[in-house]
XYZ file of N, CA and C in Angstrom:
723
model
N -1.645 -20.379 3.866
C -1.229 -20.519 4.739
C -0.348 -19.113 4.914
N -0.735 -17.877 5.936
C -0.165 -16.930 6.661
C 1.127 -16.541 6.294
N 1.652 -15.302 5.692
C 2.717 -15.609 5.763
C 3.397 -13.902 5.903
N 4.539 -13.705 6.493
C 5.261 -12.499 6.959
C 6.724 -12.856 6.604
N 6.665 -11.225 5.590
C 8.371 -11.920 4.837
C 8.976 -10.699 5.815
N 10.358 -10.430 6.298
C 10.768 -8.891 5.998
C 11.703 -8.632 4.792
N 11.074 -7.086 4.327
C 11.942 -6.592 3.311
C 12.935 -5.858 3.465
N 13.035 -5.749 4.798
C 14.154 -4.773 5.354
C 13.916 -4.600 6.563
N 15.449 -4.405 7.393
C 15.573 -4.318 8.439
C 16.707 -3.990 9.224
N 16.729 -2.923 9.259
C 18.640 -1.849 9.707
C 17.870 -0.712 10.837
N 18.720 -0.979 11.715
C 18.704 0.617 12.151
C 17.554 1.202 12.603
N 16.241 0.550 13.642
C 15.084 0.341 13.543
C 14.349 0.893 13.432
N 14.514 0.665 11.993
C 13.761 0.754 10.832
C 13.797 -0.295 10.105
N 11.959 -1.445 10.284
C 12.148 -2.191 9.330
C 10.727 -2.326 8.423
N 10.357 -3.267 7.482
C 9.469 -3.462 6.019
C 9.126 -4.325 6.138
N 7.633 -4.790 6.576
C 7.395 -6.391 6.899
C 6.395 -6.022 5.584
N 6.242 -7.408 5.248
C 5.236 -8.267 3.984
C 4.178 -9.400 4.383
N 3.149 -8.764 4.368
C 1.868 -10.002 4.809
C 1.105 -10.561 3.854
N 0.921 -11.977 3.734
C 0.633 -12.490 2.131
C -0.080 -13.678 2.807
N -1.082 -13.964 1.834
C -2.090 -15.931 2.154
C -2.855 -15.503 2.902
N -3.245 -14.000 3.777
C -4.021 -14.070 4.756
C -5.408 -14.299 4.321
N -5.793 -14.205 3.103
C -7.353 -14.483 2.922
C -7.549 -15.960 2.843
N -8.567 -16.438 3.432
C -9.719 -17.601 3.429
C -10.531 -17.739 2.782
N -10.820 -19.292 1.969
C -11.710 -19.335 1.226
C -11.676 -18.134 -0.153
N -13.078 -17.747 -0.259
C -13.076 -16.717 -1.401
C -12.489 -15.819 -1.368
N -12.053 -14.334 -1.990
C -11.822 -13.398 -2.111
C -10.194 -13.183 -2.755
N -9.644 -12.182 -3.513
C -8.588 -12.282 -4.159
C -7.744 -11.915 -2.906
N -6.337 -12.334 -2.854
C -5.257 -12.438 -1.855
C -4.768 -11.341 -2.317
N -4.543 -10.623 -1.643
C -3.842 -9.581 -1.068
C -2.857 -9.493 -0.339
N -1.470 -8.397 -0.649
C -0.460 -8.561 -0.008
C -0.381 -6.822 1.091
N 0.060 -7.152 2.756
C -0.498 -5.697 3.576
C 1.039 -5.438 3.898
N 1.178 -3.924 4.617
C 2.905 -3.810 4.459
C 2.806 -3.088 5.956
N 3.475 -3.139 6.712
C 4.083 -1.837 8.133
C 5.141 -1.954 7.891
N 5.670 -0.516 8.269
C 6.616 0.113 8.272
C 6.645 0.587 9.815
N 7.902 0.383 10.243
C 8.509 1.177 11.377
C 9.116 1.290 11.212
N 9.972 2.684 11.978
C 10.980 3.897 12.325
C 11.046 3.689 14.075
N 11.700 3.667 14.493
C 11.428 3.627 15.870
C 10.304 3.387 16.404
N 9.753 4.102 17.198
C 8.494 4.057 17.744
C 7.256 4.018 16.861
N 7.371 4.138 16.411
C 6.341 4.426 14.677
C 5.798 4.000 13.877
N 4.887 3.523 13.485
C 3.871 2.831 12.935
C 3.648 3.302 12.082
N 3.229 2.105 10.737
C 2.503 2.945 9.341
C 2.097 1.419 8.901
N 0.476 1.656 8.432
C 0.087 -0.068 8.214
C 0.211 0.556 5.882
N 0.124 -0.468 5.171
C 0.169 0.295 3.682
C -1.435 -0.766 3.828
N -2.210 -0.305 3.121
C -3.199 -0.720 2.053
C -3.787 -2.163 2.833
N -4.307 -2.241 4.024
C -4.820 -3.488 5.250
C -6.306 -3.854 4.634
N -6.289 -3.289 3.933
C -7.780 -4.823 2.994
C -9.033 -4.194 3.476
N -9.688 -5.483 3.720
C -11.212 -5.149 4.332
C -11.291 -6.712 5.516
N -12.389 -6.921 5.657
C -13.283 -7.575 6.469
C -12.605 -9.361 6.614
N -11.653 -9.845 5.204
C -11.854 -11.061 5.468
C -9.978 -10.597 5.624
N -9.349 -9.157 5.527
C -7.367 -9.484 6.265
C -7.723 -9.303 7.247
N -8.566 -8.781 8.186
C -8.790 -7.580 9.180
C -8.223 -8.244 10.626
N -8.934 -9.665 10.778
C -8.590 -10.172 12.153
C -7.249 -10.859 11.979
N -7.569 -11.548 11.133
C -5.049 -11.978 10.805
C -4.227 -10.590 10.917
N -4.844 -10.293 10.352
C -3.260 -9.175 10.155
C -3.180 -8.231 10.942
N -4.240 -8.429 12.049
C -4.324 -7.035 13.557
C -3.481 -8.402 13.956
N -3.763 -9.799 13.941
C -3.422 -10.538 14.943
C -1.568 -11.171 14.608
N -1.415 -10.758 13.819
C 0.194 -10.388 13.169
C 0.492 -9.267 13.544
N 0.290 -7.926 13.395
C 1.090 -6.660 14.011
C 1.318 -6.337 15.198
N 0.062 -6.941 15.982
C 0.328 -7.480 17.349
C 1.247 -7.646 17.897
N 1.829 -8.457 16.754
C 3.098 -9.342 17.782
C 4.442 -8.161 17.401
N 4.061 -7.085 16.203
C 5.481 -6.911 16.014
C 5.167 -4.690 16.632
N 4.400 -4.533 16.753
C 3.828 -2.928 17.939
C 2.290 -2.713 18.816
N 2.381 -2.078 19.412
C 1.595 -2.225 20.053
C 0.724 -1.377 19.256
N -0.622 -1.704 19.100
C -1.720 -1.383 18.098
C -2.169 -0.063 18.390
N -2.134 0.729 19.930
C -2.654 1.978 19.830
C -1.951 3.035 19.553
N -0.161 3.100 19.368
C 0.556 3.642 18.749
C 1.350 3.524 17.226
N -0.552 3.292 16.523
C -0.124 3.262 15.144
C -0.360 4.205 14.651
N 1.031 4.582 13.837
C 0.599 6.167 14.109
C -0.564 6.481 12.476
N -0.348 5.630 11.630
C -1.214 5.787 10.062
C -1.400 4.168 9.558
N -2.277 4.909 8.422
C -2.970 3.848 8.039
C -3.136 4.029 6.648
N -2.255 4.057 5.915
C -1.433 4.650 4.158
C -2.955 3.586 3.065
N -3.788 4.578 2.391
C -4.560 3.523 1.405
C -4.364 4.160 0.201
N -4.041 3.387 -0.578
C -3.649 4.301 -2.203
C -4.276 4.310 -2.589
N -5.725 3.589 -2.746
C -7.275 3.988 -3.524
C -8.296 3.694 -2.415
N -8.638 3.773 -3.327
C -10.562 3.476 -2.469
C -11.040 2.116 -2.280
N -10.108 0.941 -3.261
C -11.050 -0.394 -3.409
C -11.221 -0.866 -2.199
N -12.056 -1.719 -1.896
C -12.501 -2.819 -0.511
C -11.155 -3.201 -0.356
N -10.358 -4.039 -0.782
C -9.362 -5.105 -1.134
C -8.373 -3.665 -0.130
N -8.408 -2.444 -0.168
C -7.539 -1.489 0.664
C -7.551 -1.016 1.411
N -9.410 -0.516 1.816
C -9.602 0.186 2.911
C -11.002 0.307 3.179
N -11.400 -0.968 2.917
C -13.073 -1.509 3.226
C -12.979 -1.675 5.151
N -11.857 -1.596 5.843
C -11.975 -2.213 7.378
C -11.735 -0.520 7.638
N -12.115 0.610 6.669
C -11.862 1.668 7.423
C -12.394 2.096 9.360
N -13.900 1.139 9.008
C -14.076 1.694 10.448
C -13.567 1.116 11.847
N -12.742 -0.173 11.788
C -12.253 -0.734 12.445
C -10.809 -0.081 12.735
N -10.191 0.454 11.827
C -9.423 0.982 12.441
C -9.031 2.380 13.227
N -9.816 2.733 12.803
C -10.848 3.806 13.148
C -11.038 3.752 14.937
N -11.907 2.398 15.089
C -12.568 2.324 15.811
C -11.234 1.722 16.844
N -10.528 0.994 16.507
C -9.724 0.332 17.654
C -7.751 0.648 17.686
N -7.468 2.113 16.582
C -6.399 2.298 17.072
C -6.900 4.035 17.349
N -5.539 4.622 16.878
C -5.801 5.849 17.068
C -4.796 6.303 15.797
N -5.057 5.840 14.905
C -4.343 6.421 13.373
C -4.776 7.209 12.763
N -4.199 8.087 11.960
C -5.019 8.970 10.829
C -4.475 8.122 10.172
N -5.801 8.724 9.362
C -5.565 7.178 7.286
C -5.636 8.466 5.954
N -4.405 8.185 5.853
C -3.917 9.195 4.430
C -4.698 8.401 2.892
N -5.285 9.150 2.087
C -5.694 8.636 0.977
C -5.411 10.352 0.119
N -6.123 9.847 -1.333
C -6.614 11.057 -1.987
C -7.032 11.865 -1.200
N -7.275 13.634 -1.377
C -8.109 14.417 -1.043
C -9.714 13.697 -2.467
N -9.440 13.179 -3.212
C -10.315 12.560 -4.291
C -11.546 11.446 -3.410
N -10.755 10.975 -2.734
C -11.090 9.493 -1.916
C -12.135 10.167 -0.767
N -10.852 11.345 0.098
C -11.392 11.370 1.747
C -12.844 11.896 1.712
N -13.404 12.268 1.168
C -14.864 13.352 0.958
C -16.088 11.553 0.771
N -15.378 10.611 0.604
C -16.335 9.678 0.837
C -16.447 8.682 2.018
N -14.961 8.297 2.978
C -14.757 7.518 3.481
C -16.232 7.499 4.380
N -17.016 8.936 4.803
C -18.406 8.461 5.607
C -18.467 7.422 5.192
N -19.115 7.072 4.313
C -20.119 6.159 3.630
C -19.286 5.079 4.038
N -18.169 4.384 4.018
C -17.242 3.596 4.504
C -17.614 3.126 6.499
N -17.841 4.871 6.179
C -17.645 4.450 8.536
C -18.860 4.842 8.964
N -20.166 4.604 8.375
C -21.530 5.210 8.911
C -21.895 4.660 10.125
N -20.945 3.787 10.821
C -21.615 3.274 12.456
C -21.031 4.229 12.894
N -20.235 4.563 12.482
C -18.611 5.792 14.039
C -18.466 7.403 12.831
N -19.652 7.587 12.797
C -19.757 9.545 11.945
C -21.135 10.089 12.555
N -21.436 9.768 14.259
C -22.405 9.619 14.973
C -21.850 10.706 15.887
N -22.081 11.888 16.529
C -21.875 12.326 17.769
C -20.571 12.711 17.677
N -20.120 12.215 18.931
C -17.940 12.560 19.331
C -17.818 11.892 18.171
N -17.638 10.937 17.352
C -16.560 10.600 16.504
C -16.422 11.291 15.605
N -18.271 11.674 14.847
C -18.893 12.790 13.596
C -17.240 13.973 13.846
N -17.189 14.566 14.606
C -16.744 15.836 15.026
C -14.727 15.532 15.286
N -14.570 14.068 15.131
C -13.229 13.431 14.780
C -12.637 13.586 13.789
N -13.921 13.411 13.221
C -13.990 11.849 11.918
C -12.301 13.153 11.229
N -12.674 14.278 10.759
C -12.249 15.083 9.783
C -10.773 14.919 10.374
N -9.767 15.391 11.229
C -9.153 15.451 11.884
C -8.186 14.227 12.006
N -9.134 12.734 11.502
C -7.962 11.737 11.425
C -8.274 11.619 10.047
N -8.232 12.135 9.005
C -8.382 12.051 7.496
C -6.956 12.734 7.441
N -5.822 12.922 6.535
C -4.970 13.120 5.890
C -5.423 13.364 3.762
N -6.118 13.745 3.954
C -6.309 14.050 2.794
C -4.660 14.596 1.368
N -4.626 13.885 0.877
C -3.763 14.207 -0.464
C -4.356 15.119 -1.429
N -3.025 16.139 -1.737
C -3.476 16.526 -2.902
C -2.932 15.841 -4.190
N -3.249 16.118 -4.914
C -2.964 15.477 -6.478
C -1.596 15.615 -6.816
N -1.063 16.498 -5.978
C 0.547 16.564 -6.301
C 1.339 15.298 -5.695
N 0.662 14.718 -4.662
C 1.667 14.019 -3.872
C 2.272 15.264 -2.355
N 2.918 14.242 -1.772
C 3.027 14.956 -0.463
C 3.834 13.665 0.690
N 4.945 14.147 1.205
C 5.912 14.077 2.849
C 5.298 14.206 2.986
N 4.921 12.465 3.939
C 4.321 12.096 5.044
C 5.618 12.523 6.850
N 5.149 13.526 7.149
C 6.260 12.817 8.880
C 6.007 11.687 9.025
N 7.389 11.209 9.585
C 7.103 10.101 10.412
C 8.544 9.371 11.220
N 8.600 10.321 12.584
C 9.453 10.449 13.397
C 10.214 11.416 12.779
N 11.925 11.056 12.715
C 12.575 11.622 12.306
C 13.088 11.831 10.596
N 12.131 10.768 10.411
C 12.109 10.684 8.750
C 10.687 11.461 8.156
N 10.732 10.097 7.197
C 8.936 10.637 5.910
C 8.913 9.639 5.275
N 7.703 9.715 4.826
C 7.540 8.679 3.214
C 6.347 9.442 2.821
N 6.413 9.149 1.862
C 6.445 9.593 0.227
C 5.501 9.534 0.127
N 3.992 10.272 -0.547
C 3.248 9.424 -0.887
C 3.185 10.661 -3.119
N 3.568 9.235 -4.249
C 3.725 10.228 -5.222
C 2.464 9.730 -6.004
N 2.006 10.411 -6.975
C 0.891 10.714 -7.832
C 1.303 9.402 -8.838
N -0.408 8.340 -8.957
C 0.382 7.428 -9.666
C -1.306 6.957 -10.706
N -1.846 8.333 -10.725
C -3.595 8.357 -10.899
C -3.480 7.626 -12.164
N -4.953 7.217 -12.494
C -5.271 6.551 -14.221
C -4.803 5.089 -13.940
N -3.932 4.562 -12.968
C -2.831 3.266 -13.132
C -3.924 2.845 -12.664
N -5.307 2.333 -12.429
C -6.340 1.796 -11.677
C -7.026 2.488 -11.100
N -6.643 3.480 -10.545
C -7.532 4.765 -10.092
C -7.280 5.897 -10.163
N -8.464 7.018 -10.202
C -8.785 8.496 -10.850
C -7.552 8.912 -9.459
N -7.373 8.747 -8.071
C -6.967 9.122 -7.397
C -6.406 8.060 -6.691
N -4.953 7.862 -7.206
C -4.073 7.233 -6.277
C -2.969 7.033 -6.076
N -2.076 6.298 -5.753
C -1.150 6.675 -4.771
C -0.451 5.722 -4.845
N 1.177 5.667 -5.279
C 1.772 5.213 -4.301
C 2.915 5.826 -3.342
N 3.494 4.893 -2.061
C 4.286 5.080 -1.155
C 5.670 4.602 -1.144
N 6.455 5.538 -1.364
C 7.726 5.075 -1.298
C 8.600 6.025 0.079
N 9.197 4.549 0.426
C 9.575 4.545 1.945
C 11.346 4.761 1.635
N 12.099 6.486 1.786
C 13.261 6.945 1.000
C 14.200 5.634 2.450
N 13.436 5.753 3.611
C 14.714 5.202 4.347
C 15.622 3.848 3.687
N 14.076 2.426 3.417
C 14.530 1.446 2.785
C 15.071 1.342 1.843
N 14.738 2.060 0.658
C 13.708 2.602 -0.664
C 13.558 1.885 -1.235
N 11.910 0.953 -0.808
C 10.764 0.720 -1.158
C 10.453 1.572 -1.523
N 9.604 1.064 -2.744
C 8.065 1.857 -3.312
C 7.494 0.399 -3.483
N 6.230 1.032 -2.633
C 4.862 0.261 -2.309
C 4.511 0.880 -3.313
N 3.535 -0.297 -4.718
C 3.260 0.423 -5.717
C 1.461 -0.345 -5.600
N 1.436 0.328 -4.905
C -0.405 -0.807 -5.286
C -0.417 -1.804 -5.915
N -1.432 -1.114 -6.925
C -1.895 -2.270 -8.410
C -0.897 -1.697 -9.104
N 0.582 -1.491 -9.280
C 0.983 -0.948 -10.333
C 1.946 -2.049 -10.183
N 2.131 -3.140 -11.257
C 3.188 -4.184 -10.639
C 2.380 -5.411 -10.371
N 0.375 -5.415 -9.991
C -0.099 -6.623 -9.274
C -0.041 -7.559 -10.598
N 0.330 -9.298 -9.953
C -0.073 -10.168 -10.832
C -1.211 -11.355 -9.848
N -1.742 -12.403 -10.580
C -2.165 -13.108 -10.337
C -2.096 -14.331 -10.937
N -1.255 -15.138 -10.481
C -1.360 -16.116 -10.577
C 0.332 -17.032 -11.284
N 1.620 -15.984 -10.760
C 2.674 -15.817 -11.020
C 3.601 -16.051 -10.034
N 4.922 -16.057 -9.802
C 5.477 -16.285 -8.740
C 5.352 -15.018 -7.252
N 4.737 -15.665 -6.270
C 4.960 -15.015 -4.743
C 6.047 -14.959 -4.618
N 6.283 -13.954 -3.138
C 7.817 -13.077 -2.856
C 7.938 -13.028 -4.091
N 9.274 -12.565 -4.115
C 10.805 -11.947 -4.500
C 10.624 -13.002 -5.901
N 9.827 -11.633 -7.027
C 10.401 -12.373 -8.267
C 11.632 -12.814 -9.346
N 12.123 -13.948 -9.454
C 13.128 -14.571 -10.276
C 12.785 -14.634 -11.651
N 12.324 -15.212 -12.393
C 12.195 -15.196 -13.490
C 10.758 -13.873 -14.470
N 11.143 -12.890 -14.466
C 10.445 -12.177 -15.069
C 10.183 -12.221 -16.145
N 10.570 -12.667 -17.648
C 9.445 -13.135 -18.293
C 8.621 -14.065 -18.511
N 9.201 -14.854 -17.485
C 7.870 -15.767 -17.280
C 6.666 -15.190 -15.746
N 7.151 -14.377 -15.442
C 5.993 -13.703 -14.286
C 5.348 -13.041 -15.750
N 5.561 -11.860 -16.432
C 5.144 -10.645 -16.549
C 3.837 -11.427 -17.595
N 3.951 -12.994 -17.738
C 2.434 -13.082 -18.095
C 1.569 -13.089 -17.486
N 1.662 -13.148 -16.252
C 0.661 -13.124 -14.913
C 0.269 -11.740 -14.821
N 0.699 -10.467 -15.254
C 0.415 -8.935 -14.977
C -0.478 -8.883 -16.369
N 0.243 -9.138 -17.062
C -0.251 -8.565 -18.113
C -1.499 -8.103 -18.878
N -2.666 -9.228 -18.475
C -3.900 -9.285 -18.913
C -4.417 -8.204 -17.684
N -4.439 -8.011 -16.995
C -4.836 -6.877 -15.496
C -4.116 -5.243 -15.719
N -2.993 -5.255 -15.905
C -2.619 -3.935 -16.881
C -3.296 -3.726 -17.654
N -2.869 -4.675 -18.986
C -4.255 -4.124 -19.805
C -5.314 -3.717 -20.105
N -6.078 -4.433 -19.253
C -7.737 -3.845 -18.779
C -8.018 -2.778 -17.971
N -6.762 -2.691 -16.386
C -6.956 -1.602 -16.174
C -6.336 -0.069 -15.639
N -5.200 -0.185 -17.074
C -4.145 0.248 -17.101
C -4.285 0.946 -18.192
N -5.211 1.097 -19.192
C -4.667 1.406 -19.983
C -4.386 2.376 -20.911
N -4.155 3.772 -20.155
C -2.983 5.096 -20.787
C -1.665 4.589 -21.083
N -1.499 4.475 -22.340
C 0.036 4.205 -21.687
C 1.046 6.171 -21.566
N 0.691 6.765 -21.969
C 1.336 8.435 -21.357
C 1.290 8.679 -19.779
N -0.478 7.831 -19.230
C -0.172 7.850 -17.637
C 1.447 6.760 -17.017
N 0.983 5.064 -17.539
C 2.029 4.617 -17.233
C 4.134 5.323 -17.540
N 3.721 5.532 -18.547
C 5.089 6.700 -18.594
C 5.973 7.038 -18.076
N 4.486 8.276 -16.917
C 4.832 8.930 -16.695
C 5.506 8.476 -15.524
N 4.340 7.260 -14.965
C 5.222 7.488 -13.919
C 6.167 6.224 -13.795
N 6.416 5.689 -14.493
C 7.590 5.001 -14.902
C 9.073 6.272 -14.491
N 9.084 6.912 -15.354
C 10.091 7.994 -15.579
C 10.368 8.135 -13.931
N 9.093 8.864 -13.393
C 9.197 9.109 -11.627
C 9.783 8.615 -10.906
N 9.495 6.904 -10.809
C 10.219 6.668 -10.385
C 11.315 6.268 -11.052
N 11.691 6.067 -11.622
C 13.278 5.667 -12.348
C 14.436 6.856 -11.258
N 13.800 7.996 -11.599
C 14.451 9.017 -10.761
C 14.490 8.810 -9.233
N 14.062 7.504 -8.852
C 14.044 7.540 -7.093
C 14.880 6.292 -7.104
N 15.385 5.683 -8.587
C 16.177 4.435 -7.671
C 15.998 3.431 -7.097
N 14.463 2.992 -7.138
C 14.440 2.451 -5.995
C 14.949 0.714 -6.131
N 14.786 0.369 -4.475
C 15.725 -0.652 -4.148
C 14.784 -2.261 -4.474
N 13.654 -1.814 -4.513
C 12.420 -2.743 -4.501
C 11.445 -2.186 -5.092
N 10.185 -3.165 -5.810
C 9.234 -2.123 -6.022
C 8.313 -3.322 -5.780
N 7.523 -3.096 -5.071
C 6.596 -4.041 -4.115
C 4.759 -3.859 -4.267
N 4.200 -4.491 -4.985
C 2.745 -4.181 -5.256
C 1.636 -5.036 -4.162
N 0.496 -4.804 -4.320
C -0.333 -5.419 -3.550
C -0.640 -6.507 -3.708
N -0.427 -6.926 -4.711
C -0.709 -8.469 -5.130
C 0.205 -8.815 -5.755
N 0.341 -10.161 -5.512
C 1.757 -11.140 -5.944
C 2.855 -10.802 -5.681
N 4.351 -11.371 -6.950
C 5.436 -10.879 -5.805
C 5.883 -9.816 -6.370
N 6.925 -9.372 -5.709
C 7.714 -8.043 -5.897
C 9.275 -8.268 -6.335
N 9.886 -6.922 -6.646
C 10.964 -7.053 -8.108
C 12.007 -6.595 -6.439
N 13.533 -7.077 -6.545
C 13.901 -6.446 -6.040
C 15.704 -6.587 -6.754
N 15.758 -5.184 -6.337
C 17.352 -5.366 -6.937
C 17.375 -4.350 -8.624
N 18.277 -3.685 -8.857
C 18.613 -2.967 -10.409
C 18.114 -3.714 -11.267
N 18.155 -4.241 -11.654
C 17.646 -5.541 -12.581
C 15.864 -5.732 -12.571
N 15.779 -6.665 -11.431
C 14.706 -6.288 -12.029
C 13.831 -5.305 -12.327
N 14.017 -4.409 -10.878
C 12.828 -2.923 -11.276
C 13.185 -2.129 -12.429
N 14.349 -2.428 -13.090
C 14.581 -2.366 -14.356
C 13.959 -2.259 -15.569
N 13.535 -4.206 -15.147
C 13.250 -4.164 -16.573
C 11.344 -4.581 -16.564
N 11.290 -4.370 -14.965
C 9.928 -3.981 -14.858
C 9.644 -2.576 -15.045
N 9.765 -1.582 -14.897
C 9.885 -0.536 -15.895
C 9.663 -0.264 -17.032
N 10.600 -1.320 -18.012
C 10.758 -1.045 -19.397
C 9.251 -2.074 -19.556
N 8.877 -2.892 -19.132
C 7.880 -4.157 -19.189
C 6.634 -2.691 -19.134
N 6.246 -1.914 -17.926
C 4.871 -1.011 -18.473
C 5.139 -0.124 -18.843
């Protein structure tokens, strides 16, 4: 059953996590909404399996036409395959790696003819490898390099207002705790196989963990499975990684 968790809600700034939107076959994935006053950004919205239930849930929270951004941590189908619908039904800009932005027309072939073809470039925000600060009303969102941690052009997104780090597939788990992780020793077994297979570079893991420690995030929230709240859990995950 579809679920919505409020990760943060203070002073007109809100972070929401949506889960269990996939019915039938398909890998479960988490989707996220950040709002700041009248501004809104969706993180890793997924593909056709999640588009309809996600937009129904989002429409209860924000005016979809006023959506500022769709943020895509990398290029996988469960991250951004629904791109054509977001381009057609909202006025958002799509934020993703410069490496992958040139491939986005392959996902939106139905909409890259005529007038929409001229607009597509204007609607893509291409991130340099070093990352960037993304304007968000009188705040900002930070795109942080996470290259080679599942994807060669990969980013994590940090929300400085809430202190939450949205880590994409870093920290992803299958079959572990859903929601807030309370037993790290048990939960790490659900992360092990995925990270060994898809994040084989110890150097990349250490560089990312070192960068994240300097941010002192209040939470690390992956795109699959449970999330880590508070300094003890965040530290336990970073040491494990």
